[in-house]
Amino acid sequence: MKKTILAAALLASAFTAGAAGAADWKPAKPVEFVVTSGAGGGTDNFARTIQAIVTKHKLVAQPIVVVNKGGGNGAEGYVYSASAAGDPYKLTFGTNNQYLLPYVAKLGYKASDFAPVATMALDEFLIWVNGESPLKDTKAYVEAAKKPDGLRMGGSQSKDTDQTLVSLISQATGAKFTYIPFKSGGEAAVQLAGAHIDSNVNNPNENIGQWKAGMVRPLCVFSPARMEAGPKVAQGMGWSDIPTCKETGIAIDSYRMPRTVWLPAGAPPDAVAFYADLLKKVSATPEWKEYIERTSQSDAFMAGEDMIKFVKQDETRAVEVFKAEKWIVQ
Amino acid sequence: MDNVANLMHGFSIALTAYHVGLMMAGVMLGILVGVLPGLGAPNGVSLLLPLTFTMDPVSAIILLTSMYWGALFGGSTTSILFNIPGEPSSVATTFDGYPMAKNGRAAHALTLAFLSAATGALFGVLVITLLSGWVAKFALKFSSPEFFAVYLLTFASFIGMGHSSPFKTVVSMMLGFAFAAIGMDTISGSLRLTFDMIELVKGISFLVAVIGLFGLGELLLTMEEGLRFDGIRARISPREVFQTVRELPRYWLTLLRSGLIGCWMGITPGGPTAASFMSYGIAKRFARRKDGYGKGEPAGVVAPETADHAAGTSAILPMLALGIPGSATAAVMMGGLMIWGMTPGPMLFIERPDFVWGLIASMYLGNVVAVVLVLATVPLFAAILRIPFSIIGPVIVVVCFIGAYTVDGSVFDMGLVLAFGLAGYVFKKLDYPIAPLVLAMVLGDKAEDAFRQSMIMSKGTLGIFWSNPLVGTIMTLALLLLLWPLASALVQRLGGAGSASSSVQAG
Amino acid sequence: MPMFPGRLPAGFVITRFAMEVATALVTAGIGAVVALGSLEYGTGWDDAGPQAGYFPFYIGLFIVLASLGTLTQAVLHQRGRQRGSREVFLNAEQAGRVLAFGLPMVAFVVATVLLGLYVATALYLFGVMVVQGKYRAWQAAAVGGGTAVFFFVLFEIWFQVPILKGPLEAWLGLH
């Protein structure tokens, strides 16, 4: 039931997006960017970058107001937007937590309360160890994690993307981890630099500062192919020198976090099309490329059908983990 | 010395007419957002951030940090004049600052607060300048057990200092912990104590509680007494400022101790809030005359203000060197750094020395500019107090509610403020101490997270809190402080002193 | 100011004892709710340390126990007093003053929800100034309207912090 409504909404919006490229809908008052993270978080940077680009290139005539609602791992923002069903002025920014959060906690909104607008980028996950760690490659790492004590793995939040990935790694390799949840990836980065934990699975942007100083070191990346070549970061290594985890023997093809944009369900299809078109324009600007490069994410604009397909795949895999770990509520 | 040479280079960057102009603009804006409870430094920084995209990074960070100094000073102003702390870290300033203002010494309290704040800030920058290399390494030593020990130390230094019934202190503190527990639990990832109300998903904001408990509660009390703010007359003359400057050295011990506490908490980073509470607690505990505290003791203003600003200032260092933002404002600033193309982290000092040292130099200058400007605004605030109460009273009410609304844009929070206002009024009249509630609300969930993270690390054994000299020392110190009142009472009793005077308050 | 005292009987008094008891009962109630509410998260201690409900449960329990302690203290204190003497929490005059301030405040919050913060601000300031401050209507209107406009410019235009708005703003086309 839930799924069909979602699919219907998606289909409708995708259809109109395709049919009427230049939709008639235009914002008539300031647009609210609802950010489902606190100021300074990854989603906040994502939304503010888009705000800066839209403002600079004057892509929208109306002002943009950014509101941070990051309480309850972002649930606060989703609940806020979901309660304004049909409002085309609440463009909501998030990650895959939009459709995964409702599985692990009772939150007062459903994934189907939103119409997908676009996915803009995919953030990578890597396995990091302390710079002084004797674990030089993935093989040694997995061996160490199979010992009775396992490894201490830090991450951002509980039952969220980081812990899901840790759980997937355990399933794929038989390694044992003690997962320690921190408030943010930044905290997990500092704890790793101080060698208080053995490892983390941070996004590139969360660990780059420490990597530059040689305090942490990447072992492998969970992307289907190696990351784009760029300048060397540290120890003569650049992002493209990091092997994929699959290459090094961890049977996980890819694990990446989408940066997503949504509207409350029931918003006019023309409005969905308008924003999808707007975000498409944003993703073509040099400033956007610069953001992608700086944060070492993968540029991946998806709207309509593509996004629905991606969401479905991502959701299915995560829910399997949730079931195995007994995280699902109700 | 390398650092001094670097600093001189920094001054040559920061000390230009353009940069001083930016500092003044930033500070003025900061004072404005600091004074209004609905707005805070994070709002100001987010407002200015888009402006900075076209600026040189040094100029940009000077503008933003100056605004931050201004906001910190502005926050103290409302704490003293209206008993409404604008930031969590200025709560402790209300304890003696507001009574001073009520006794007709508002100008004195404000001047004292600003001057000790500036002293604290300079203390903080000095520490940054001299110890920048070492400080970052020290901060890396801190993990969850150490954080828990620091929070426990804060509680320990603050507890057991009230005159009220121990039961009431326990009720107040535990209520604070309970409120802090509402919402998302970091460790388990589930929602706690929300009773399926979506308004509670985000938890109860500390600011909402404080605006109600302190701001509205105090207004209700004032009304009941029919006082109408008659007591508050803040007139400021250059002579008064001068007198206060001369008075300041008298508090050298408090200043030094609070500065040290502040720097330590800023670096570790326990944060300015913990620093100001701990500093107030320690000042009171070691004071010769404890009775004046809470009734307008000047040292009770000096201690928290010095520590607050020392911590706020020295916290910039771990932010730059490690990339851990100590506060919401710092988080927005870090976002700015990244947009300007810099990566906070250990390499920043090596890759961009001009930026780092320009910033450090601007912290010296910015604080001087801020203290001068903020002193200049005192007559303005003093004038506000001369507006008849039937106008200013309702305006304060409006400001309180707008403030509560802007915290999260929630109507529910306005109802909460009303409830907290009533609670603040009743608690005050029945001698329930409010400070333990506030402290527990600010540090409660952090302390719980740190404790449970430690337990996951140690697989459930408490030994982890004595697993290395650092955490062991802090932990032992905390327990000693916690047991101090008990022990001293015991000694008194054994010594045959009149048992009636033994006061084991709120253990 | 003299809005309410006349309506309260002159002998009206809330005793401190009554208030102590009421407050202790309320806090005990909150404690009980907290303790019961945390039962569903597990209140034990497993190999990963305390479960999610561990701290809230004992916090709730402590609130209940300490509230009972306060209650006992209040009762003992009351017993120790001479019969007939009462410690007053609030007398008629004070209650009148508190209500005169508190009731318009509650009305303001209600008006906020219905009319938005700006309109409610203007009305509230106007009402309090005219009724309690005995100002002339035009003065009160100027202060009330001026304050509302000032806040509007400050929040909506300058800082772009959206605040609760109502039907008037919608009608005027202000967003």
PDB file of N, CA and C in Angstrom, chain A residues 39-40 45 48 52 69 71-73 75-76 79 104-108 149 152 157-159 178-183 187 190-191 193-194 196-197 205 208-210 212-213 215 294, chain B residues 46 53 140-144 147 184 186-191 196 198 201-202 322 324 328 331-332 335 338-339 341 343-347 351 408-409 445 449 453 456-457 459:
ATOM      1  N   ALA A  39      23.766  22.763  11.953  1.00  0.00           N
ATOM      2  CA  ALA A  39      24.676  23.638  11.223  1.00  0.00           C
ATOM      3  C   ALA A  39      26.059  22.994  11.174  1.00  0.00           C
ATOM      4  N   GLY A  40      26.666  22.999   9.995  1.00  0.00           N
ATOM      5  CA  GLY A  40      28.017  22.463   9.865  1.00  0.00           C
ATOM      6  C   GLY A  40      28.068  20.988   9.497  1.00  0.00           C
ATOM      7  N   ASN A  45      26.223  21.447   4.692  1.00  0.00           N
ATOM      8  CA  ASN A  45      27.142  21.927   3.654  1.00  0.00           C
ATOM      9  C   ASN A  45      26.549  21.734   2.262  1.00  0.00           C
ATOM     10  N   ARG A  48      23.724  24.350   1.782  1.00  0.00           N
ATOM     11  CA  ARG A  48      24.230  25.719   1.691  1.00  0.00           C
ATOM     12  C   ARG A  48      25.038  25.944   0.425  1.00  0.00           C
ATOM     13  N   ALA A  52      24.151  28.802  -2.162  1.00  0.00           N
ATOM     14  CA  ALA A  52      25.124  29.771  -2.661  1.00  0.00           C
ATOM     15  C   ALA A  52      25.122  29.807  -4.185  1.00  0.00           C
ATOM     16  N   LYS A  69      17.042  21.748  10.888  1.00  0.00           N
ATOM     17  CA  LYS A  69      16.232  20.953  11.808  1.00  0.00           C
ATOM     18  C   LYS A  69      16.848  19.575  11.884  1.00  0.00           C
ATOM     19  N   GLY A  71      17.350  17.705  14.744  1.00  0.00           N
ATOM     20  CA  GLY A  71      17.037  16.912  15.938  1.00  0.00           C
ATOM     21  C   GLY A  71      16.636  15.494  15.576  1.00  0.00           C
ATOM     22  N   GLY A  72      16.915  14.558  16.468  1.00  0.00           N
ATOM     23  CA  GLY A  72      16.531  13.160  16.246  1.00  0.00           C
ATOM     24  C   GLY A  72      17.109  12.600  14.968  1.00  0.00           C
ATOM     25  N   ASN A  73      18.418  12.786  14.734  1.00  0.00           N
ATOM     26  CA  ASN A  73      19.098  12.300  13.528  1.00  0.00           C
ATOM     27  C   ASN A  73      18.473  12.826  12.240  1.00  0.00           C
ATOM     28  N   ALA A  75      15.173  13.482  11.970  1.00  0.00           N
ATOM     29  CA  ALA A  75      13.731  13.234  11.989  1.00  0.00           C
ATOM     30  C   ALA A  75      12.954  14.536  12.158  1.00  0.00           C
ATOM     31  N   GLU A  76      13.511  15.461  12.934  1.00  0.00           N
ATOM     32  CA  GLU A  76      12.833  16.725  13.177  1.00  0.00           C
ATOM     33  C   GLU A  76      12.494  17.419  11.859  1.00  0.00           C
ATOM     34  N   VAL A  79       9.809  15.400   9.830  1.00  0.00           N
ATOM     35  CA  VAL A  79       8.486  15.543  10.425  1.00  0.00           C
ATOM     36  C   VAL A  79       7.910  16.919  10.081  1.00  0.00           C
ATOM     37  N   VAL A 104      14.004   2.177  11.732  1.00  0.00           N
ATOM     38  CA  VAL A 104      14.702   1.886  12.989  1.00  0.00           C
ATOM     39  C   VAL A 104      14.176   2.685  14.180  1.00  0.00           C
ATOM     40  N   ALA A 105      13.308   3.648  13.954  1.00  0.00           N
ATOM     41  CA  ALA A 105      12.758   4.398  15.085  1.00  0.00           C
ATOM     42  C   ALA A 105      11.350   4.875  14.748  1.00  0.00           C
ATOM     43  N   LYS A 106      10.539   4.992  15.791  1.00  0.00           N
ATOM     44  CA  LYS A 106       9.178   5.510  15.602  1.00  0.00           C
ATOM     45  C   LYS A 106       9.265   7.027  15.548  1.00  0.00           C
ATOM     46  N   LEU A 107       8.989   7.608  14.403  1.00  0.00           N
ATOM     47  CA  LEU A 107       9.344   9.008  14.252  1.00  0.00           C
ATOM     48  C   LEU A 107       8.193   9.949  13.948  1.00  0.00           C
ATOM     49  N   GLY A 108       7.066   9.444  13.543  1.00  0.00           N
ATOM     50  CA  GLY A 108       5.983  10.360  13.225  1.00  0.00           C
ATOM     51  C   GLY A 108       5.973  10.815  11.782  1.00  0.00           C
ATOM     52  N   ASP A 149      39.020 -10.705  20.177  1.00  0.00           N
ATOM     53  CA  ASP A 149      38.646  -9.384  20.682  1.00  0.00           C
ATOM     54  C   ASP A 149      38.050  -8.476  19.611  1.00  0.00           C
ATOM     55  N   ARG A 152      37.845  -2.201  17.531  1.00  0.00           N
ATOM     56  CA  ARG A 152      36.926  -1.153  17.982  1.00  0.00           C
ATOM     57  C   ARG A 152      36.662  -0.196  16.830  1.00  0.00           C
ATOM     58  N   GLN A 157      26.567   8.212  14.988  1.00  0.00           N
ATOM     59  CA  GLN A 157      25.226   7.777  15.359  1.00  0.00           C
ATOM     60  C   GLN A 157      25.067   6.251  15.401  1.00  0.00           C
ATOM     61  N   SER A 158      23.904   5.853  15.799  1.00  0.00           N
ATOM     62  CA  SER A 158      23.613   4.445  15.977  1.00  0.00           C
ATOM     63  C   SER A 158      22.551   4.015  14.962  1.00  0.00           C
ATOM     64  N   LYS A 159      22.661   2.766  14.483  1.00  0.00           N
ATOM     65  CA  LYS A 159      21.699   2.229  13.504  1.00  0.00           C
ATOM     66  C   LYS A 159      21.571   3.139  12.287  1.00  0.00           C
ATOM     67  N   THR A 178      33.477  -4.068  17.608  1.00  0.00           N
ATOM     68  CA  THR A 178      32.713  -3.424  18.664  1.00  0.00           C
ATOM     69  C   THR A 178      32.419  -2.026  18.159  1.00  0.00           C
ATOM     70  N   TYR A 179      31.148  -1.753  17.890  1.00  0.00           N
ATOM     71  CA  TYR A 179      30.812  -0.455  17.296  1.00  0.00           C
ATOM     72  C   TYR A 179      30.539   0.567  18.394  1.00  0.00           C
ATOM     73  N   ILE A 180      31.235   1.706  18.329  1.00  0.00           N
ATOM     74  CA  ILE A 180      31.026   2.767  19.319  1.00  0.00           C
ATOM     75  C   ILE A 180      30.437   3.993  18.624  1.00  0.00           C
ATOM     76  N   PRO A 181      29.185   4.325  18.916  1.00  0.00           N
ATOM     77  CA  PRO A 181      28.560   5.463  18.241  1.00  0.00           C
ATOM     78  C   PRO A 181      28.995   6.801  18.854  1.00  0.00           C
ATOM     79  N   PHE A 182      29.361   7.755  17.991  1.00  0.00           N
ATOM     80  CA  PHE A 182      29.645   9.117  18.438  1.00  0.00           C
ATOM     81  C   PHE A 182      28.610  10.047  17.830  1.00  0.00           C
ATOM     82  N   LYS A 183      28.651  11.317  18.254  1.00  0.00           N
ATOM     83  CA  LYS A 183      27.655  12.272  17.764  1.00  0.00           C
ATOM     84  C   LYS A 183      27.815  12.559  16.274  1.00  0.00           C
ATOM     85  N   GLU A 187      33.794  13.607  15.215  1.00  0.00           N
ATOM     86  CA  GLU A 187      34.261  13.077  16.505  1.00  0.00           C
ATOM     87  C   GLU A 187      34.950  11.734  16.306  1.00  0.00           C
ATOM     88  N   VAL A 190      38.484  12.271  15.082  1.00  0.00           N
ATOM     89  CA  VAL A 190      39.447  12.676  16.097  1.00  0.00           C
ATOM     90  C   VAL A 190      39.782  11.510  17.018  1.00  0.00           C
ATOM     91  N   GLN A 191      38.780  10.695  17.346  1.00  0.00           N
ATOM     92  CA  GLN A 191      39.037   9.547  18.201  1.00  0.00           C
ATOM     93  C   GLN A 191      39.995   8.562  17.525  1.00  0.00           C
ATOM     94  N   ALA A 193      42.279   9.464  15.226  1.00  0.00           N
ATOM     95  CA  ALA A 193      43.579  10.121  15.192  1.00  0.00           C
ATOM     96  C   ALA A 193      44.285   9.972  16.540  1.00  0.00           C
ATOM     97  N   GLY A 194      43.503   9.957  17.626  1.00  0.00           N
ATOM     98  CA  GLY A 194      44.078   9.801  18.952  1.00  0.00           C
ATOM     99  C   GLY A 194      44.247   8.333  19.341  1.00  0.00           C
ATOM    100  N   HIS A 196      42.130   6.093  20.005  1.00  0.00           N
ATOM    101  CA  HIS A 196      41.232   5.576  21.024  1.00  0.00           C
ATOM    102  C   HIS A 196      40.328   4.490  20.455  1.00  0.00           C
ATOM    103  N   ILE A 197      40.190   4.472  19.123  1.00  0.00           N
ATOM    104  CA  ILE A 197      39.481   3.392  18.444  1.00  0.00           C
ATOM    105  C   ILE A 197      40.418   2.845  17.367  1.00  0.00           C
ATOM    106  N   ASN A 205      35.504  13.457   3.290  1.00  0.00           N
ATOM    107  CA  ASN A 205      35.538  14.817   3.810  1.00  0.00           C
ATOM    108  C   ASN A 205      35.744  14.862   5.313  1.00  0.00           C
ATOM    109  N   ILE A 208      39.787  13.894   5.874  1.00  0.00           N
ATOM    110  CA  ILE A 208      40.882  14.365   5.025  1.00  0.00           C
ATOM    111  C   ILE A 208      41.923  15.161   5.803  1.00  0.00           C
ATOM    112  N   GLY A 209      41.467  15.983   6.753  1.00  0.00           N
ATOM    113  CA  GLY A 209      42.398  16.792   7.544  1.00  0.00           C
ATOM    114  C   GLY A 209      43.404  15.914   8.275  1.00  0.00           C
ATOM    115  N   GLN A 210      42.898  14.849   8.885  1.00  0.00           N
ATOM    116  CA  GLN A 210      43.768  13.952   9.631  1.00  0.00           C
ATOM    117  C   GLN A 210      44.662  13.127   8.695  1.00  0.00           C
ATOM    118  N   LYS A 212      45.852  14.106   5.783  1.00  0.00           N
ATOM    119  CA  LYS A 212      46.925  14.998   5.324  1.00  0.00           C
ATOM    120  C   LYS A 212      48.074  14.999   6.320  1.00  0.00           C
ATOM    121  N   ALA A 213      47.745  14.967   7.614  1.00  0.00           N
ATOM    122  CA  ALA A 213      48.778  15.031   8.641  1.00  0.00           C
ATOM    123  C   ALA A 213      49.345  13.651   8.955  1.00  0.00           C
ATOM    124  N   MET A 215      47.858  11.234  10.361  1.00  0.00           N
ATOM    125  CA  MET A 215      47.359  10.665  11.615  1.00  0.00           C
ATOM    126  C   MET A 215      46.418   9.494  11.365  1.00  0.00           C
ATOM    127  N   ARG A 294      36.146  18.952  -3.828  1.00  0.00           N
ATOM    128  CA  ARG A 294      36.658  19.291  -2.493  1.00  0.00           C
ATOM    129  C   ARG A 294      36.251  18.242  -1.468  1.00  0.00           C
TER     130      ARG A 294
ATOM    131  N   SER B  46      25.744  32.605  10.135  1.00  0.00           N
ATOM    132  CA  SER B  46      25.122  32.123   8.887  1.00  0.00           C
ATOM    133  C   SER B  46      24.696  33.285   8.002  1.00  0.00           C
ATOM    134  N   PHE B  53      32.078  34.837   0.902  1.00  0.00           N
ATOM    135  CA  PHE B  53      32.564  33.989  -0.186  1.00  0.00           C
ATOM    136  C   PHE B  53      33.491  34.745  -1.124  1.00  0.00           C
ATOM    137  N   LEU B 140      44.193  15.555  21.764  1.00  0.00           N
ATOM    138  CA  LEU B 140      44.034  14.223  21.168  1.00  0.00           C
ATOM    139  C   LEU B 140      43.999  13.125  22.216  1.00  0.00           C
ATOM    140  N   LYS B 141      44.511  13.403  23.403  1.00  0.00           N
ATOM    141  CA  LYS B 141      44.526  12.390  24.454  1.00  0.00           C
ATOM    142  C   LYS B 141      43.137  12.119  25.010  1.00  0.00           C
ATOM    143  N   PHE B 142      42.203  12.998  24.681  1.00  0.00           N
ATOM    144  CA  PHE B 142      40.876  12.883  25.285  1.00  0.00           C
ATOM    145  C   PHE B 142      39.959  11.958  24.511  1.00  0.00           C
ATOM    146  N   SER B 143      39.478  10.959  25.221  1.00  0.00           N
ATOM    147  CA  SER B 143      38.469  10.076  24.648  1.00  0.00           C
ATOM    148  C   SER B 143      37.283  10.045  25.603  1.00  0.00           C
ATOM    149  N   SER B 144      36.344   9.176  25.352  1.00  0.00           N
ATOM    150  CA  SER B 144      35.104   9.178  26.135  1.00  0.00           C
ATOM    151  C   SER B 144      35.315   9.111  27.656  1.00  0.00           C
ATOM    152  N   PHE B 147      36.313  12.477  28.850  1.00  0.00           N
ATOM    153  CA  PHE B 147      35.205  13.435  28.790  1.00  0.00           C
ATOM    154  C   PHE B 147      34.259  13.227  29.968  1.00  0.00           C
ATOM    155  N   MET B 184      16.365  11.710  20.766  1.00  0.00           N
ATOM    156  CA  MET B 184      17.187  10.658  20.196  1.00  0.00           C
ATOM    157  C   MET B 184      18.339  10.296  21.124  1.00  0.00           C
ATOM    158  N   THR B 186      21.891   8.817  21.315  1.00  0.00           N
ATOM    159  CA  THR B 186      22.983   8.566  20.375  1.00  0.00           C
ATOM    160  C   THR B 186      23.452   7.117  20.404  1.00  0.00           C
ATOM    161  N   ILE B 187      23.529   6.553  21.583  1.00  0.00           N
ATOM    162  CA  ILE B 187      24.156   5.241  21.704  1.00  0.00           C
ATOM    163  C   ILE B 187      23.263   4.132  21.154  1.00  0.00           C
ATOM    164  N   SER B 188      21.961   4.202  21.448  1.00  0.00           N
ATOM    165  CA  SER B 188      21.113   3.110  20.991  1.00  0.00           C
ATOM    166  C   SER B 188      20.374   3.455  19.704  1.00  0.00           C
ATOM    167  N   GLY B 189      20.370   4.712  19.319  1.00  0.00           N
ATOM    168  CA  GLY B 189      19.684   5.110  18.095  1.00  0.00           C
ATOM    169  C   GLY B 189      18.183   5.046  18.206  1.00  0.00           C
ATOM    170  N   SER B 190      17.655   4.964  19.437  1.00  0.00           N
ATOM    171  CA  SER B 190      16.197   4.974  19.552  1.00  0.00           C
ATOM    172  C   SER B 190      15.751   6.241  20.273  1.00  0.00           C
ATOM    173  N   LEU B 191      14.473   6.547  20.100  1.00  0.00           N
ATOM    174  CA  LEU B 191      13.920   7.728  20.757  1.00  0.00           C
ATOM    175  C   LEU B 191      13.531   7.359  22.179  1.00  0.00           C
ATOM    176  N   ASP B 196       5.564   9.149  22.068  1.00  0.00           N
ATOM    177  CA  ASP B 196       4.957   9.251  20.732  1.00  0.00           C
ATOM    178  C   ASP B 196       4.492  10.655  20.367  1.00  0.00           C
ATOM    179  N   ILE B 198       5.360  13.919  18.470  1.00  0.00           N
ATOM    180  CA  ILE B 198       6.396  14.290  17.503  1.00  0.00           C
ATOM    181  C   ILE B 198       7.118  15.569  17.921  1.00  0.00           C
ATOM    182  N   VAL B 201      10.433  14.773  19.576  1.00  0.00           N
ATOM    183  CA  VAL B 201      11.476  14.032  18.873  1.00  0.00           C
ATOM    184  C   VAL B 201      12.813  14.771  18.939  1.00  0.00           C
ATOM    185  N   LYS B 202      12.757  16.093  18.811  1.00  0.00           N
ATOM    186  CA  LYS B 202      13.990  16.864  18.802  1.00  0.00           C
ATOM    187  C   LYS B 202      14.528  17.112  20.204  1.00  0.00           C
ATOM    188  N   LEU B 322      42.255  20.382  14.971  1.00  0.00           N
ATOM    189  CA  LEU B 322      41.732  19.016  14.919  1.00  0.00           C
ATOM    190  C   LEU B 322      40.452  18.912  14.107  1.00  0.00           C
ATOM    191  N   ILE B 324      37.481  19.756  15.331  1.00  0.00           N
ATOM    192  CA  ILE B 324      36.311  19.475  16.162  1.00  0.00           C
ATOM    193  C   ILE B 324      35.674  20.801  16.508  1.00  0.00           C
ATOM    194  N   ALA B 328      27.974  25.302  18.144  1.00  0.00           N
ATOM    195  CA  ALA B 328      27.257  25.471  16.882  1.00  0.00           C
ATOM    196  C   ALA B 328      27.911  26.555  16.038  1.00  0.00           C
ATOM    197  N   ALA B 331      30.911  25.314  14.425  1.00  0.00           N
ATOM    198  CA  ALA B 331      30.574  24.398  13.333  1.00  0.00           C
ATOM    199  C   ALA B 331      30.276  25.180  12.057  1.00  0.00           C
ATOM    200  N   VAL B 332      29.526  26.286  12.195  1.00  0.00           N
ATOM    201  CA  VAL B 332      29.218  27.092  11.011  1.00  0.00           C
ATOM    202  C   VAL B 332      30.495  27.711  10.461  1.00  0.00           C
ATOM    203  N   GLY B 335      32.329  25.245   8.489  1.00  0.00           N
ATOM    204  CA  GLY B 335      31.725  25.145   7.168  1.00  0.00           C
ATOM    205  C   GLY B 335      32.285  26.238   6.266  1.00  0.00           C
ATOM    206  N   MET B 338      35.785  25.566   5.001  1.00  0.00           N
ATOM    207  CA  MET B 338      35.827  24.610   3.898  1.00  0.00           C
ATOM    208  C   MET B 338      35.402  25.283   2.605  1.00  0.00           C
ATOM    209  N   ILE B 339      34.404  26.175   2.705  1.00  0.00           N
ATOM    210  CA  ILE B 339      33.975  26.860   1.493  1.00  0.00           C
ATOM    211  C   ILE B 339      35.089  27.764   0.982  1.00  0.00           C
ATOM    212  N   GLY B 341      37.997  27.017   0.976  1.00  0.00           N
ATOM    213  CA  GLY B 341      39.018  26.160   0.394  1.00  0.00           C
ATOM    214  C   GLY B 341      40.076  25.709   1.370  1.00  0.00           C
ATOM    215  N   THR B 343      41.075  23.195   4.810  1.00  0.00           N
ATOM    216  CA  THR B 343      40.643  22.036   5.566  1.00  0.00           C
ATOM    217  C   THR B 343      41.127  22.189   6.999  1.00  0.00           C
ATOM    218  N   PRO B 344      40.196  22.325   7.941  1.00  0.00           N
ATOM    219  CA  PRO B 344      40.641  22.370   9.336  1.00  0.00           C
ATOM    220  C   PRO B 344      41.321  21.059   9.648  1.00  0.00           C
ATOM    221  N   GLY B 345      42.400  21.124  10.356  1.00  0.00           N
ATOM    222  CA  GLY B 345      43.126  19.915  10.667  1.00  0.00           C
ATOM    223  C   GLY B 345      44.552  20.278  11.003  1.00  0.00           C
ATOM    224  N   PRO B 346      45.299  19.282  11.400  1.00  0.00           N
ATOM    225  CA  PRO B 346      46.655  19.569  11.884  1.00  0.00           C
ATOM    226  C   PRO B 346      47.525  20.274  10.851  1.00  0.00           C
ATOM    227  N   MET B 347      47.227  20.079   9.567  1.00  0.00           N
ATOM    228  CA  MET B 347      48.111  20.651   8.551  1.00  0.00           C
ATOM    229  C   MET B 347      47.847  22.122   8.294  1.00  0.00           C
ATOM    230  N   GLU B 351      50.236  24.575   6.371  1.00  0.00           N
ATOM    231  CA  GLU B 351      49.895  24.992   5.010  1.00  0.00           C
ATOM    232  C   GLU B 351      49.532  26.461   4.922  1.00  0.00           C
ATOM    233  N   ASP B 408      13.681  26.485  17.474  1.00  0.00           N
ATOM    234  CA  ASP B 408      13.397  25.384  16.551  1.00  0.00           C
ATOM    235  C   ASP B 408      12.181  25.626  15.675  1.00  0.00           C
ATOM    236  N   GLY B 409      11.627  26.843  15.708  1.00  0.00           N
ATOM    237  CA  GLY B 409      10.445  27.118  14.921  1.00  0.00           C
ATOM    238  C   GLY B 409       9.267  26.275  15.349  1.00  0.00           C
ATOM    239  N   ASP B 445      23.160  14.759  28.863  1.00  0.00           N
ATOM    240  CA  ASP B 445      23.227  13.737  27.813  1.00  0.00           C
ATOM    241  C   ASP B 445      24.655  13.536  27.333  1.00  0.00           C
ATOM    242  N   ASP B 449      26.338   9.938  27.295  1.00  0.00           N
ATOM    243  CA  ASP B 449      26.970   9.382  26.092  1.00  0.00           C
ATOM    244  C   ASP B 449      28.396   8.951  26.390  1.00  0.00           C
ATOM    245  N   GLN B 453      29.726   5.244  26.056  1.00  0.00           N
ATOM    246  CA  GLN B 453      30.789   4.934  25.093  1.00  0.00           C
ATOM    247  C   GLN B 453      31.944   4.249  25.814  1.00  0.00           C
ATOM    248  N   ILE B 456      31.121   0.697  26.461  1.00  0.00           N
ATOM    249  CA  ILE B 456      31.238  -0.160  25.273  1.00  0.00           C
ATOM    250  C   ILE B 456      32.711  -0.485  25.043  1.00  0.00           C
ATOM    251  N   MET B 457      33.571   0.532  25.211  1.00  0.00           N
ATOM    252  CA  MET B 457      35.003   0.318  25.002  1.00  0.00           C
ATOM    253  C   MET B 457      35.550  -0.703  25.988  1.00  0.00           C
ATOM    254  N   LYS B 459      33.888  -2.962  27.659  1.00  0.00           N
ATOM    255  CA  LYS B 459      32.995  -4.110  27.808  1.00  0.00           C
ATOM    256  C   LYS B 459      32.395  -4.175  29.205  1.00  0.00           C
TER     257      LYS B 459
END
